[in-house]
Amino acid sequence: MSTPQSQQLGPRLRADLEWSNHADQARWIARDPLTATFYTFNEIEHCAVELMTGRLSLADIAIGMRKVFPTVAVDQAWLSSLLMRLQQHHLLVPGSRLETARIASQRNGLRRKGWLQQLLSPLAIRVPLFNPTMLLNLLRPLATVLFHPLVVLVWIVAGSSLGLLVLRELFSTGLAQAFDVTAIRGDRWLLLFVCYLAAKSLHELGHGLACVRYKAECNEIGLMLLCGAPCLYCDTTDSWKLPSKWQRAGIAAAGMYVEWILATLAAGVWLLTLDGVAHYVAASLMVVCSVGTLLINSNPLLKYDGYYILSDLWGVPNLADQGREALRSIATLVLAGRSTAKSHFDASLFGLAAYALIAAVYRLFILGAIVWICWSVLMPLGLGLVAVLLTAMLLSGIVWGQVRSLRLFFRDVLATGSIRIVRWTLFFTLLLLLLATVVVLPLPSVIRARGVTDFEDKEPLFASQTAELVAAAPLNQSLAQGALVLEFESLDSQFELSEVRGQLAVLEEELKQLRLRSALDPSTAYQIPVKLEELSELQGRQRVLVREIAALRHTAAYAGYLIAGPQQLVAPITAPRDDRFGHHPLDASNRGVTCDRSTLVGWFSRKSQMTLTVIVPEQDVKRLKVGLPGAIQWDSDLGQIGHGIISRIATDPISHTPVELIGDPTLLSARNEQGLFLPEKPHYEVTLQVKRFPTRLLGAPAMVQFDMPAQTLWRHSVELIRQNLKPL
């Protein structure tokens, strides 16, 4: 029989707590039925709370603990720390009505803080909907079959095989299919959204089916707004009652397993179809169920499925909380010289701290990426206020969380009762140095951009009319003045010239006869002016044809080099399927090819002055100025470094990406409505006069680096934010 509160000597544990034993990890799990919250205790802590019946004081509990665990140092301080944790989570029976009222007030405060935290974290808002127990019981046969080990193995093998086939198909076509299936146009946004909803809803249903399979309760399914996109969520916290860590990890992985099945089915449909709605829906499902799962659900740094799998298999419940506590413990040890008992942690102190630090940095990166995506999507739609509000809420949540962590940290430090002056002085000195590094210390700043080699004195060589290329000088070989560069032949022009010459001969003979006849019969003299006018027109046409035929022959006006132009020929059907077919008119194998009028066949240049056309993003071109030097590194010869000076900065963005830079990974381009490749963001041409360079072919790509005035890290961060979050 329990001791009345008036006779209670020591702490008394609540009798309504539900306990389960995890023997494989030597751990006990307590569930609070009032809040549906789980708490973990190791064997020593469980033994201590069992002795908290209200009849024993803390001294008596310490004596009893030393009898059970003679090798463990259990003292009054350790019990006080454990008692503080139990009181903090309201796991002890209140000693008076005043304490009961205080606990109720604290719970209301925690509830209000929970709503505030939910408001300040708008990227994952949960709204409970219903209890799915009846639905999951109806689906019990499906759960039994779906999670049978043999069925799981079959799906893993099938998914891996089809995934390899999809990758082979993509890489065999130069990833062209990948660009086609990921291009979102018009109503395909709706299809992609429906695929996302279906995949994530079935993902959560998979968690519920796994709970049924392993006989764990699933008491809640609700709606979650994840980054503004609605999807279902499934509450599987009761899986902590399961004694096997593999079963708990299996429940956490069940959603990803269901998405793996969806991706496998979608891969089969995608491989069997060529185009249309089914092909696009299958591609969308593959992207949602593979990329999304790898980057989010399976990532242990975010509090999703991968996090709970790692927590179970590592044997560290409340991994994020223990990681943060480990960081505070290390800071307390450094500043106050007080260490935390290792029994408070389920893994290495430094391992937990490292995990917490990496996870915090990664979460900040993800939040920054989400804010950037929201700005990129909302600003063009005229929803700038929504973007500002969302950013403000996120920043408020981050600041509020950091302030709370600092308050807990200083509470732990000040609880030691002593201040280490030397350590605190060193700490603030390092903090000031870090602040000075960020705000005051200038750091090197550079701008890197891609460019294409060019020659300043090159002269274009056009086909003046549609003609056949019958002769060409060797490419990139020195030619003397007057040497033949290009020669075209137009049979139509030659035939027309022969025809005009014949007409001229006939007309001259007619004029000769008219002059003789007019001497005998003056009445016929009126025909002579008409014939003379026709003769003049034919002679003019003859001169034009002679000039046109002469223009088909290009000779070197000075010593120089013939350089191939950008024109590419389409391989005919009868062309060999190897490299024997030349794709340029100046290839020796293409003699006799027909070039259309105004075709730029090549250039003629002395190669005395090289220039480099650099394609610079809009945010960087504003920092450049004429006369600024730059270092050049050509892709074809990484060991040689050239130097140049900016001679011109274009005032208008480029209308298309240079042919040589299409597909360059540092200059992402996409086709526009006219079929031309254009960078996704505005870029400008910057021309460099190259001062020192080795021999290069026209069009050789290169990387150019401009050394800019040094900037502080703070200034650099502000510029980065301004560039990506417009307008500010």
XYZ file of C-alpha atoms in Angstrom, residues 15-715:
701
model
C 2.312 4.343 -10.742
C 0.586 4.887 -14.123
C 3.824 4.848 -16.138
C 4.023 2.006 -18.700
C 7.364 0.170 -18.717
C 9.010 -2.019 -21.365
C 12.420 -3.671 -21.241
C 14.928 -3.537 -24.120
C 17.152 -6.388 -22.967
C 19.456 -6.267 -26.017
C 20.485 -2.715 -25.113
C 20.142 -2.962 -21.309
C 17.579 -0.191 -21.307
C 14.097 0.447 -19.924
C 11.484 2.572 -21.703
C 8.801 4.438 -19.757
C 5.702 5.795 -21.482
C 3.727 8.621 -19.952
C 0.063 7.858 -20.821
C -0.959 11.468 -20.155
C 1.340 12.994 -22.787
C 2.154 9.877 -24.909
C 5.840 10.682 -24.357
C 8.623 8.113 -23.992
C 11.600 8.294 -21.623
C 14.639 6.018 -21.522
C 16.489 4.707 -18.468
C 19.529 2.495 -18.202
C 19.682 -0.388 -15.714
C 21.168 1.776 -12.927
C 18.606 4.542 -13.373
C 15.738 2.022 -13.536
C 16.869 0.430 -10.309
C 16.961 3.860 -8.679
C 13.459 4.872 -9.798
C 12.093 1.495 -8.610
C 13.280 2.429 -5.139
C 11.404 5.731 -5.314
C 8.293 4.486 -3.512
C 7.953 7.408 -1.145
C 9.136 5.361 1.874
C 12.854 5.915 1.294
C 14.841 9.095 1.484
C 17.578 9.904 -0.996
C 20.186 8.622 1.481
C 18.322 5.315 1.840
C 18.031 5.020 -1.964
C 21.785 5.619 -2.313
C 22.496 2.864 0.246
C 20.172 0.460 -1.558
C 21.812 1.283 -4.930
C 25.303 0.575 -3.588
C 24.099 -2.872 -2.479
C 22.842 -3.720 -5.982
C 25.688 -2.013 -7.891
C 28.717 -2.078 -5.583
C 31.127 -1.080 -8.367
C 29.165 1.987 -9.473
C 29.668 5.311 -7.684
C 26.108 6.281 -6.734
C 26.126 9.341 -4.474
C 23.762 12.074 -3.402
C 24.750 14.326 -6.336
C 23.971 11.619 -8.906
C 20.572 10.982 -7.307
C 19.835 14.706 -7.207
C 20.566 14.967 -10.935
C 18.278 12.013 -11.679
C 15.591 13.473 -9.421
C 15.824 16.792 -11.246
C 15.223 15.022 -14.583
C 12.202 13.174 -13.208
C 10.719 16.368 -11.786
C 11.381 18.245 -15.012
C 9.312 15.703 -16.959
C 6.675 15.378 -14.193
C 7.243 11.650 -13.615
C 7.023 11.953 -9.815
C 3.887 12.165 -7.687
C 3.393 15.766 -6.477
C 3.968 16.236 -2.780
C 1.281 18.898 -2.265
C -1.572 20.695 -3.951
C 0.695 23.667 -4.511
C 3.159 21.475 -6.389
C 0.274 19.972 -8.413
C -0.808 23.457 -9.446
C 2.766 24.325 -10.338
C 3.053 21.218 -12.536
C -0.227 22.062 -14.280
C 1.038 25.590 -14.895
C 4.317 24.260 -16.281
C 2.456 21.914 -18.627
C 0.342 24.791 -19.914
C 3.522 26.772 -20.434
C 5.113 23.890 -22.308
C 1.984 23.596 -24.441
C 2.143 27.289 -25.290
C 5.851 26.968 -26.069
C 5.045 24.032 -28.352
C 2.534 26.143 -30.287
C 5.045 28.991 -30.460
C 7.754 26.672 -31.731
C 5.317 25.277 -34.301
C 4.529 28.808 -35.430
C 8.221 29.675 -35.723
C 8.901 26.483 -37.711
C 6.447 26.811 -40.623
C 8.256 24.251 -42.772
C 6.776 21.253 -40.917
C 3.324 21.976 -39.473
C 1.343 18.956 -38.223
C -2.457 18.751 -37.964
C -3.842 15.512 -36.389
C -6.718 13.909 -38.346
C -7.884 10.470 -37.120
C -6.980 7.203 -35.392
C -6.105 4.655 -38.121
C -6.353 1.509 -35.977
C -9.464 0.123 -37.745
C -8.074 0.852 -41.201
C -4.713 -0.759 -40.402
C -6.404 -3.843 -38.950
C -8.288 -4.284 -42.239
C -4.948 -4.065 -44.084
C -3.226 -6.592 -41.822
C -3.049 -9.318 -44.590
C -1.354 -6.795 -46.894
C 1.159 -5.939 -44.169
C 1.908 -9.626 -43.573
C 2.668 -10.213 -47.255
C 4.410 -6.896 -47.933
C 6.945 -7.263 -45.119
C 7.653 -10.964 -45.547
C 11.453 -11.382 -45.839
C 11.187 -13.176 -49.197
C 8.948 -10.443 -50.653
C 11.335 -7.753 -49.395
C 14.253 -9.539 -51.056
C 12.348 -9.819 -54.347
C 11.585 -6.092 -54.404
C 15.194 -5.201 -53.579
C 16.514 -7.344 -56.433
C 13.858 -6.112 -58.893
C 14.416 -2.458 -57.969
C 18.191 -2.741 -58.277
C 17.931 -4.444 -61.684
C 15.467 -1.940 -63.123
C 17.484 0.937 -61.653
C 20.571 -0.259 -63.527
C 18.544 -0.492 -66.741
C 17.281 3.067 -66.269
C 20.809 4.369 -65.675
C 22.080 2.533 -68.731
C 19.294 4.047 -70.827
C 20.045 7.536 -69.570
C 23.814 7.353 -70.049
C 23.541 5.653 -73.445
C 21.603 8.653 -74.793
C 23.877 11.236 -73.231
C 21.343 11.968 -70.486
C 19.009 13.507 -73.086
C 16.114 11.508 -71.724
C 16.789 12.848 -68.249
C 16.422 16.421 -69.439
C 13.238 15.551 -71.311
C 11.528 13.881 -68.360
C 12.480 16.550 -65.848
C 11.336 19.479 -67.955
C 8.235 20.788 -66.203
C 5.833 22.625 -68.469
C 2.233 23.700 -68.043
C -0.100 21.148 -66.477
C 2.830 18.816 -65.714
C 3.279 20.814 -62.530
C -0.060 19.367 -61.398
C 1.001 15.838 -62.366
C 4.247 16.186 -60.431
C 2.352 17.505 -57.406
C -0.107 14.580 -57.536
C 2.809 12.115 -57.775
C 4.396 13.771 -54.743
C 1.185 13.543 -52.717
C 0.608 9.909 -53.669
C 4.187 8.857 -52.915
C 4.399 10.588 -49.535
C 0.933 9.378 -48.461
C 1.820 5.772 -49.298
C 5.138 6.352 -47.524
C 3.316 7.133 -44.278
C 0.885 4.259 -44.815
C 3.944 2.006 -45.019
C 4.940 3.046 -41.494
C 1.454 2.171 -40.257
C 1.489 -1.237 -41.976
C 4.884 -1.979 -40.437
C 3.426 -1.180 -36.993
C 0.660 -3.708 -37.667
C 3.216 -6.262 -38.865
C 5.281 -5.974 -35.677
C 2.246 -5.536 -33.369
C 2.890 -1.954 -32.360
C 0.163 0.634 -32.035
C -0.321 3.506 -34.464
C -2.703 5.948 -32.834
C -2.596 8.942 -35.146
C -2.470 9.871 -38.819
C -2.527 13.537 -39.722
C -1.741 16.209 -42.259
C 1.722 17.740 -42.397
C 2.656 20.831 -44.373
C 6.237 20.073 -45.386
C 7.727 23.248 -46.891
C 4.151 24.281 -47.744
C 3.377 21.023 -49.576
C 0.671 18.885 -47.894
C 1.317 15.217 -47.140
C 0.329 12.677 -44.511
C 2.274 11.762 -41.400
C 2.003 8.678 -39.203
C 2.710 8.676 -35.442
C 4.809 5.570 -34.707
C 6.193 6.559 -31.304
C 4.651 3.424 -29.743
C 7.272 1.401 -31.615
C 9.576 2.271 -28.675
C 7.766 -0.453 -26.768
C 9.196 -3.116 -29.070
C 12.151 -4.905 -27.479
C 14.061 -5.487 -30.751
C 16.018 -2.615 -32.241
C 15.757 -4.279 -35.678
C 11.969 -4.169 -35.514
C 12.024 -0.509 -34.530
C 14.463 0.250 -37.349
C 12.249 -1.751 -39.717
C 9.241 0.428 -38.857
C 11.323 3.553 -39.474
C 12.504 2.174 -42.845
C 9.051 0.958 -43.954
C 8.163 4.235 -45.672
C 11.337 4.188 -47.745
C 10.649 0.541 -48.591
C 7.206 1.478 -49.956
C 8.755 4.294 -52.006
C 11.315 1.796 -53.304
C 8.410 -0.358 -54.555
C 6.807 2.668 -56.226
C 10.117 3.633 -57.859
C 10.554 0.055 -59.112
C 7.085 0.002 -60.705
C 7.658 3.475 -62.170
C 10.999 2.374 -63.648
C 9.271 -0.515 -65.417
C 6.619 1.786 -66.884
C 9.242 4.340 -67.920
C 11.288 1.710 -69.752
C 8.218 0.340 -71.572
C 6.896 3.734 -72.738
C 8.474 6.320 -74.981
C 6.415 9.455 -74.450
C 3.128 10.742 -73.110
C 1.514 11.180 -69.726
C 2.371 7.693 -68.455
C 6.035 8.190 -69.323
C 6.165 11.532 -67.509
C 4.250 10.287 -64.452
C 6.635 7.324 -64.182
C 9.637 9.650 -64.434
C 8.152 11.950 -61.775
C 7.583 9.025 -59.410
C 11.156 7.846 -59.913
C 12.512 11.297 -59.063
C 10.243 11.785 -56.036
C 10.807 8.271 -54.652
C 14.559 8.114 -55.253
C 16.108 11.569 -55.009
C 13.728 12.735 -52.273
C 14.283 9.563 -50.263
C 18.068 9.737 -50.541
C 18.379 13.447 -49.708
C 15.739 13.722 -46.971
C 14.171 10.545 -45.599
C 17.305 8.413 -45.394
C 19.543 11.273 -44.199
C 20.321 10.751 -40.484
C 21.217 14.439 -40.061
C 17.560 15.413 -40.431
C 14.897 14.226 -38.018
C 13.250 11.837 -40.449
C 13.415 8.088 -41.051
C 17.202 7.871 -41.324
C 17.562 9.658 -37.982
C 15.384 7.116 -36.142
C 17.123 4.179 -37.853
C 20.518 5.486 -36.734
C 19.162 6.174 -33.246
C 17.912 2.587 -32.897
C 20.919 0.833 -34.393
C 23.398 3.044 -32.516
C 21.480 2.476 -29.312
C 21.091 6.182 -28.569
C 17.479 7.190 -27.903
C 16.735 10.894 -28.284
C 19.879 11.185 -30.362
C 19.419 14.891 -31.148
C 18.789 15.795 -27.493
C 21.774 13.768 -26.289
C 23.938 15.385 -28.958
C 22.969 18.881 -27.842
C 23.486 17.918 -24.209
C 26.906 16.514 -25.094
C 27.859 19.830 -26.707
C 26.744 21.706 -23.580
C 28.656 19.255 -21.400
C 31.877 19.786 -23.348
C 31.416 23.561 -23.155
C 30.718 23.311 -19.419
C 33.834 21.184 -18.973
C 35.962 23.716 -20.858
C 34.613 26.853 -19.165
C 33.707 25.635 -15.680
C 35.879 22.560 -15.259
C 32.872 20.401 -14.347
C 32.404 17.114 -16.235
C 29.115 15.290 -16.735
C 28.821 11.665 -15.691
C 29.216 9.316 -18.645
C 26.194 7.340 -17.444
C 24.007 10.209 -18.643
C 24.895 9.385 -22.262
C 24.375 6.230 -24.284
C 27.425 6.708 -26.506
C 30.761 8.477 -26.617
C 30.506 12.088 -25.469
C 32.630 13.396 -28.333
C 30.851 11.183 -30.876
C 27.487 12.618 -29.847
C 28.863 16.161 -29.872
C 30.325 15.659 -33.358
C 26.977 14.360 -34.625
C 25.110 17.328 -33.112
C 27.538 19.833 -34.621
C 27.404 18.289 -38.112
C 23.607 18.001 -37.965
C 23.255 21.650 -36.896
C 25.431 22.869 -39.782
C 23.569 20.669 -42.253
C 20.168 21.858 -41.015
C 21.251 25.474 -41.457
C 22.351 24.644 -44.995
C 18.996 22.989 -45.738
C 17.075 25.932 -44.281
C 19.120 28.339 -46.388
C 18.452 26.278 -49.507
C 14.716 26.187 -48.732
C 14.613 29.978 -48.236
C 16.486 30.486 -51.516
C 14.069 28.184 -53.371
C 11.063 29.965 -51.833
C 12.417 33.349 -52.934
C 13.170 32.034 -56.425
C 9.623 30.675 -56.790
C 7.578 33.322 -54.956
C 9.259 36.513 -56.190
C 8.444 35.955 -59.921
C 4.821 35.283 -58.879
C 4.576 38.627 -57.090
C 4.444 36.997 -53.638
C 7.400 38.855 -52.165
C 5.594 39.575 -48.889
C 4.998 35.840 -48.375
C 8.707 35.185 -48.949
C 9.663 37.916 -46.467
C 7.197 36.581 -43.877
C 8.442 33.021 -44.289
C 12.079 34.129 -43.963
C 11.282 36.194 -40.868
C 9.514 33.255 -39.206
C 12.423 30.929 -39.958
C 15.004 33.367 -38.635
C 12.881 33.978 -35.532
C 12.704 30.231 -34.913
C 16.463 29.861 -35.278
C 17.186 32.807 -32.970
C 14.649 31.583 -30.400
C 16.179 28.095 -30.403
C 19.694 29.465 -30.015
C 18.658 31.760 -27.157
C 17.053 28.829 -25.354
C 20.183 26.699 -25.838
C 22.392 29.498 -24.518
C 20.128 29.933 -21.487
C 20.416 26.227 -20.676
C 24.155 26.368 -21.210
C 24.709 29.324 -18.861
C 22.390 27.716 -16.330
C 24.612 24.607 -16.322
C 27.772 26.689 -16.100
C 26.534 28.911 -13.293
C 25.205 25.875 -11.423
C 28.794 24.930 -10.619
C 28.959 27.803 -8.135
C 32.372 28.955 -9.344
C 33.606 31.049 -12.248
C 36.965 30.202 -13.853
C 38.249 33.686 -14.665
C 41.137 32.497 -16.828
C 38.983 30.176 -18.892
C 36.248 32.782 -19.387
C 38.829 35.396 -20.363
C 40.327 33.037 -22.913
C 36.841 32.193 -24.203
C 35.835 35.827 -24.733
C 39.227 36.573 -26.292
C 38.715 33.816 -28.836
C 35.154 35.037 -29.416
C 36.374 38.562 -30.099
C 39.062 37.254 -32.449
C 36.426 35.259 -34.328
C 34.216 38.342 -34.550
C 37.140 40.403 -35.809
C 37.884 37.742 -38.415
C 34.322 37.936 -39.681
C 33.843 41.709 -39.606
C 37.300 43.294 -39.876
C 39.848 40.903 -41.382
C 39.858 41.178 -45.200
C 39.950 37.921 -47.123
C 41.024 37.341 -50.740
C 38.205 37.689 -53.265
C 38.230 36.342 -56.816
C 35.816 36.014 -59.729
C 36.062 32.938 -61.912
C 34.292 32.582 -65.257
C 34.515 30.536 -68.444
C 35.787 31.978 -71.698
C 36.438 31.094 -75.354
C 39.658 31.861 -77.246
C 39.426 34.262 -80.173
C 41.732 36.338 -82.422
C 41.267 40.078 -82.705
C 42.363 40.436 -86.344
C 40.419 37.521 -87.814
C 38.463 38.182 -91.016
C 35.375 36.114 -91.810
C 35.268 33.972 -94.930
C 31.705 33.640 -96.232
C 30.240 31.730 -99.114
C 29.089 34.670 -101.255
C 26.466 32.463 -102.898
C 25.290 28.883 -102.812
C 28.246 26.973 -104.263
C 30.412 23.890 -103.960
C 33.673 24.053 -102.034
C 36.276 22.631 -104.401
C 39.565 23.672 -102.751
C 40.814 24.866 -99.366
C 44.186 25.567 -97.843
C 45.350 23.430 -94.877
C 43.918 24.539 -91.547
C 46.174 26.375 -89.061
C 49.181 26.301 -91.360
C 51.099 29.413 -92.382
C 50.036 30.772 -95.794
C 52.024 33.288 -97.855
C 50.517 36.443 -99.284
C 48.568 35.684 -102.466
C 48.174 31.966 -101.671
C 44.843 30.275 -102.349
C 42.688 30.106 -99.197
C 39.266 28.928 -100.403
C 37.767 28.255 -103.814
C 34.099 27.683 -104.530
C 32.460 26.633 -107.760
C 28.944 27.540 -108.839
C 27.776 25.691 -111.923
C 24.634 27.800 -112.033
C 26.662 31.025 -112.187
C 28.986 29.637 -114.850
C 26.024 28.428 -116.920
C 24.318 31.810 -116.574
C 27.563 33.574 -117.596
C 27.856 31.382 -120.692
C 24.224 32.103 -121.519
C 24.726 35.874 -121.108
C 27.831 35.794 -123.282
C 25.894 33.982 -126.004
C 23.109 36.547 -125.802
C 25.709 39.330 -126.077
C 27.204 37.764 -129.215
C 23.774 37.489 -130.823
C 22.841 41.052 -129.864
C 26.124 42.490 -131.180
C 25.490 40.740 -134.502
C 21.943 42.160 -134.627
C 23.275 45.674 -133.998
C 25.811 45.236 -136.774
C 23.066 44.207 -139.206
C 20.802 47.090 -138.129
C 23.529 49.655 -138.706
C 24.113 48.291 -142.259
C 20.360 48.245 -142.967
C 19.831 51.775 -141.641
C 22.399 53.077 -144.115
C 20.138 51.816 -146.938
C 16.776 52.294 -145.168
C 16.808 55.121 -142.576
C 13.349 54.075 -141.357
C 14.898 51.119 -139.530
C 17.286 53.264 -137.443
C 14.723 53.594 -134.565
C 15.540 49.995 -133.484
C 19.183 50.739 -132.779
C 18.692 52.585 -129.400
C 16.531 49.756 -128.076
C 19.161 47.200 -128.977
C 21.906 49.355 -127.449
C 19.947 49.505 -124.155
C 19.576 45.714 -124.156
C 23.293 45.394 -124.884
C 24.154 47.653 -121.937
C 21.970 45.596 -119.569
C 23.564 42.323 -120.688
C 27.066 43.767 -120.330
C 26.223 44.913 -116.785
C 24.869 41.469 -115.956
C 28.061 39.931 -117.358
C 30.236 42.134 -115.134
C 28.178 41.173 -112.061
C 28.512 37.464 -112.853
C 32.250 37.805 -113.400
C 32.627 39.543 -110.029
C 30.469 36.910 -108.315
C 32.519 34.088 -109.807
C 35.746 35.891 -108.883
C 34.439 36.309 -105.325
C 34.200 32.536 -105.061
C 37.986 32.440 -104.972
C 39.629 33.719 -101.768
C 43.344 34.497 -101.712
C 45.506 35.653 -98.810
C 45.857 39.442 -98.716
C 48.688 38.977 -96.229
C 50.526 36.097 -94.582
C 48.296 34.301 -92.094
C 46.341 31.184 -91.180
C 43.044 29.605 -92.216
C 40.840 28.845 -89.184
C 37.742 26.680 -89.274
C 34.393 28.362 -88.593
C 31.462 27.199 -86.469
C 29.475 25.693 -89.356
C 28.764 21.979 -88.862
C 27.414 19.578 -91.461
C 24.661 17.077 -90.788
C 25.850 13.553 -91.554
C 23.947 12.068 -94.507
C 22.158 8.753 -94.164
C 24.811 7.016 -96.270
C 27.711 8.372 -94.182
C 29.816 5.805 -92.295
C 29.036 5.416 -88.566
C 32.602 6.157 -87.534
C 34.894 9.177 -87.637
C 35.581 8.936 -91.374
C 32.846 11.468 -92.017
C 34.003 15.038 -91.348
C 31.452 17.314 -89.777
C 32.990 20.578 -91.022
C 33.055 21.943 -94.599
C 36.836 22.400 -94.428
C 37.485 18.743 -93.636
C 39.400 17.166 -96.484
C 36.811 14.394 -96.775
C 34.077 16.947 -97.560
C 35.456 18.427 -100.777
C 32.588 19.201 -103.117
C 30.161 19.928 -100.282
C 27.556 22.584 -101.053
C 27.581 25.652 -98.818
C 24.550 27.911 -98.669
C 24.802 31.620 -99.327
C 26.274 33.611 -96.355
C 27.633 30.467 -94.683
C 30.555 31.360 -92.398
C 33.048 28.727 -93.510
C 36.056 30.011 -91.589
C 38.323 32.919 -90.697
C 41.664 34.204 -91.901
C 43.977 35.671 -89.266
C 47.583 36.602 -88.620
C 47.169 35.214 -85.066
C 49.134 38.185 -83.852
C 46.696 39.292 -81.144
C 44.607 36.846 -79.120
C 41.439 37.820 -77.289
C 39.276 35.884 -74.876
C 35.505 36.258 -74.723
C 34.548 35.602 -71.099
C 30.941 34.873 -70.087
C 30.423 36.502 -66.667
C 27.269 36.313 -64.478
C 25.326 39.501 -63.856
C 26.196 39.704 -60.149
C 29.938 39.502 -60.923
C 30.139 41.694 -64.019
C 29.156 44.725 -61.897
C 32.439 44.396 -59.992
C 34.631 44.318 -63.120
C 36.084 47.316 -64.918
C 38.095 47.968 -68.065
C 41.827 47.558 -67.494
C 41.490 44.889 -64.793
C 44.020 42.047 -65.316
C 43.053 38.388 -65.328
C 44.829 35.026 -65.290
C 43.891 32.438 -67.920
C 44.143 28.644 -67.791
C 43.235 26.733 -70.957
C 41.506 23.369 -70.643
C 43.803 21.837 -73.246
C 46.985 22.823 -71.413
C 46.514 23.196 -67.667
C 50.226 23.745 -67.116
C 50.319 27.041 -69.044
C 48.985 30.252 -67.497
C 48.183 33.222 -69.736
C 47.522 36.822 -68.776
C 45.147 39.413 -70.178
C 43.515 42.781 -69.538
C 39.820 43.628 -69.873
C 39.310 45.801 -72.961
C 35.504 45.717 -73.227
C 32.475 44.939 -71.062
C 29.182 44.399 -72.879
C 26.198 46.470 -71.761
C 23.578 43.910 -72.808
C 23.325 40.236 -71.791
C 24.292 37.568 -74.288
C 21.546 36.239 -76.578
C 22.907 32.692 -76.661
C 25.588 30.524 -75.101
C 28.752 30.121 -77.196
C 28.806 26.783 -78.977
C 32.061 25.810 -77.262
C 30.497 26.241 -73.781
C 27.218 24.396 -74.357
C 27.102 21.579 -71.808
C 29.840 23.136 -69.664
C 29.083 22.159 -66.028
C 30.053 25.627 -64.748
C 27.695 27.431 -67.175
C 24.281 25.807 -66.987
C 22.291 26.495 -70.161
C 18.862 25.491 -71.410
C 17.044 25.888 -74.719
C 14.735 28.874 -75.048
C 11.627 29.231 -77.218
C 13.769 29.913 -80.290
C 15.741 26.707 -79.796
C 18.944 28.523 -78.745
C 20.932 27.591 -75.664
C 20.906 30.390 -73.095
C 22.271 30.540 -69.510
C 19.617 30.211 -66.825
C 20.622 33.626 -65.417
C 21.747 36.752 -67.336
C 25.399 36.650 -68.396
C 27.533 39.291 -70.115
C 30.473 39.198 -72.525
C 33.780 40.518 -71.226
C 36.609 40.778 -73.762
C 40.212 40.269 -72.645
C 43.281 41.274 -74.609
C 45.636 38.354 -74.018
C 49.183 39.557 -73.437
C 51.034 36.261 -73.116
C 49.762 33.056 -74.606
C 50.952 29.844 -76.217
C 49.660 28.734 -79.612
C 45.947 28.016 -79.323
C 43.190 27.011 -81.702
C 40.196 29.276 -82.123
C 37.395 28.363 -79.715
C 39.585 26.720 -77.076
C 37.711 27.014 -73.735
C 39.509 28.404 -70.712
C 38.969 29.400 -67.097
C 39.641 33.050 -66.250
C 40.290 34.368 -62.740
C 40.103 38.033 -61.762
C 41.673 39.055 -58.471
C 39.284 41.484 -56.780
C 39.836 43.798 -53.789
C 39.808 41.868 -50.519
C 36.474 41.582 -48.719
C 35.597 40.680 -45.167
C 33.623 37.516 -44.572
C 30.710 39.630 -43.357
C 30.691 41.737 -46.526
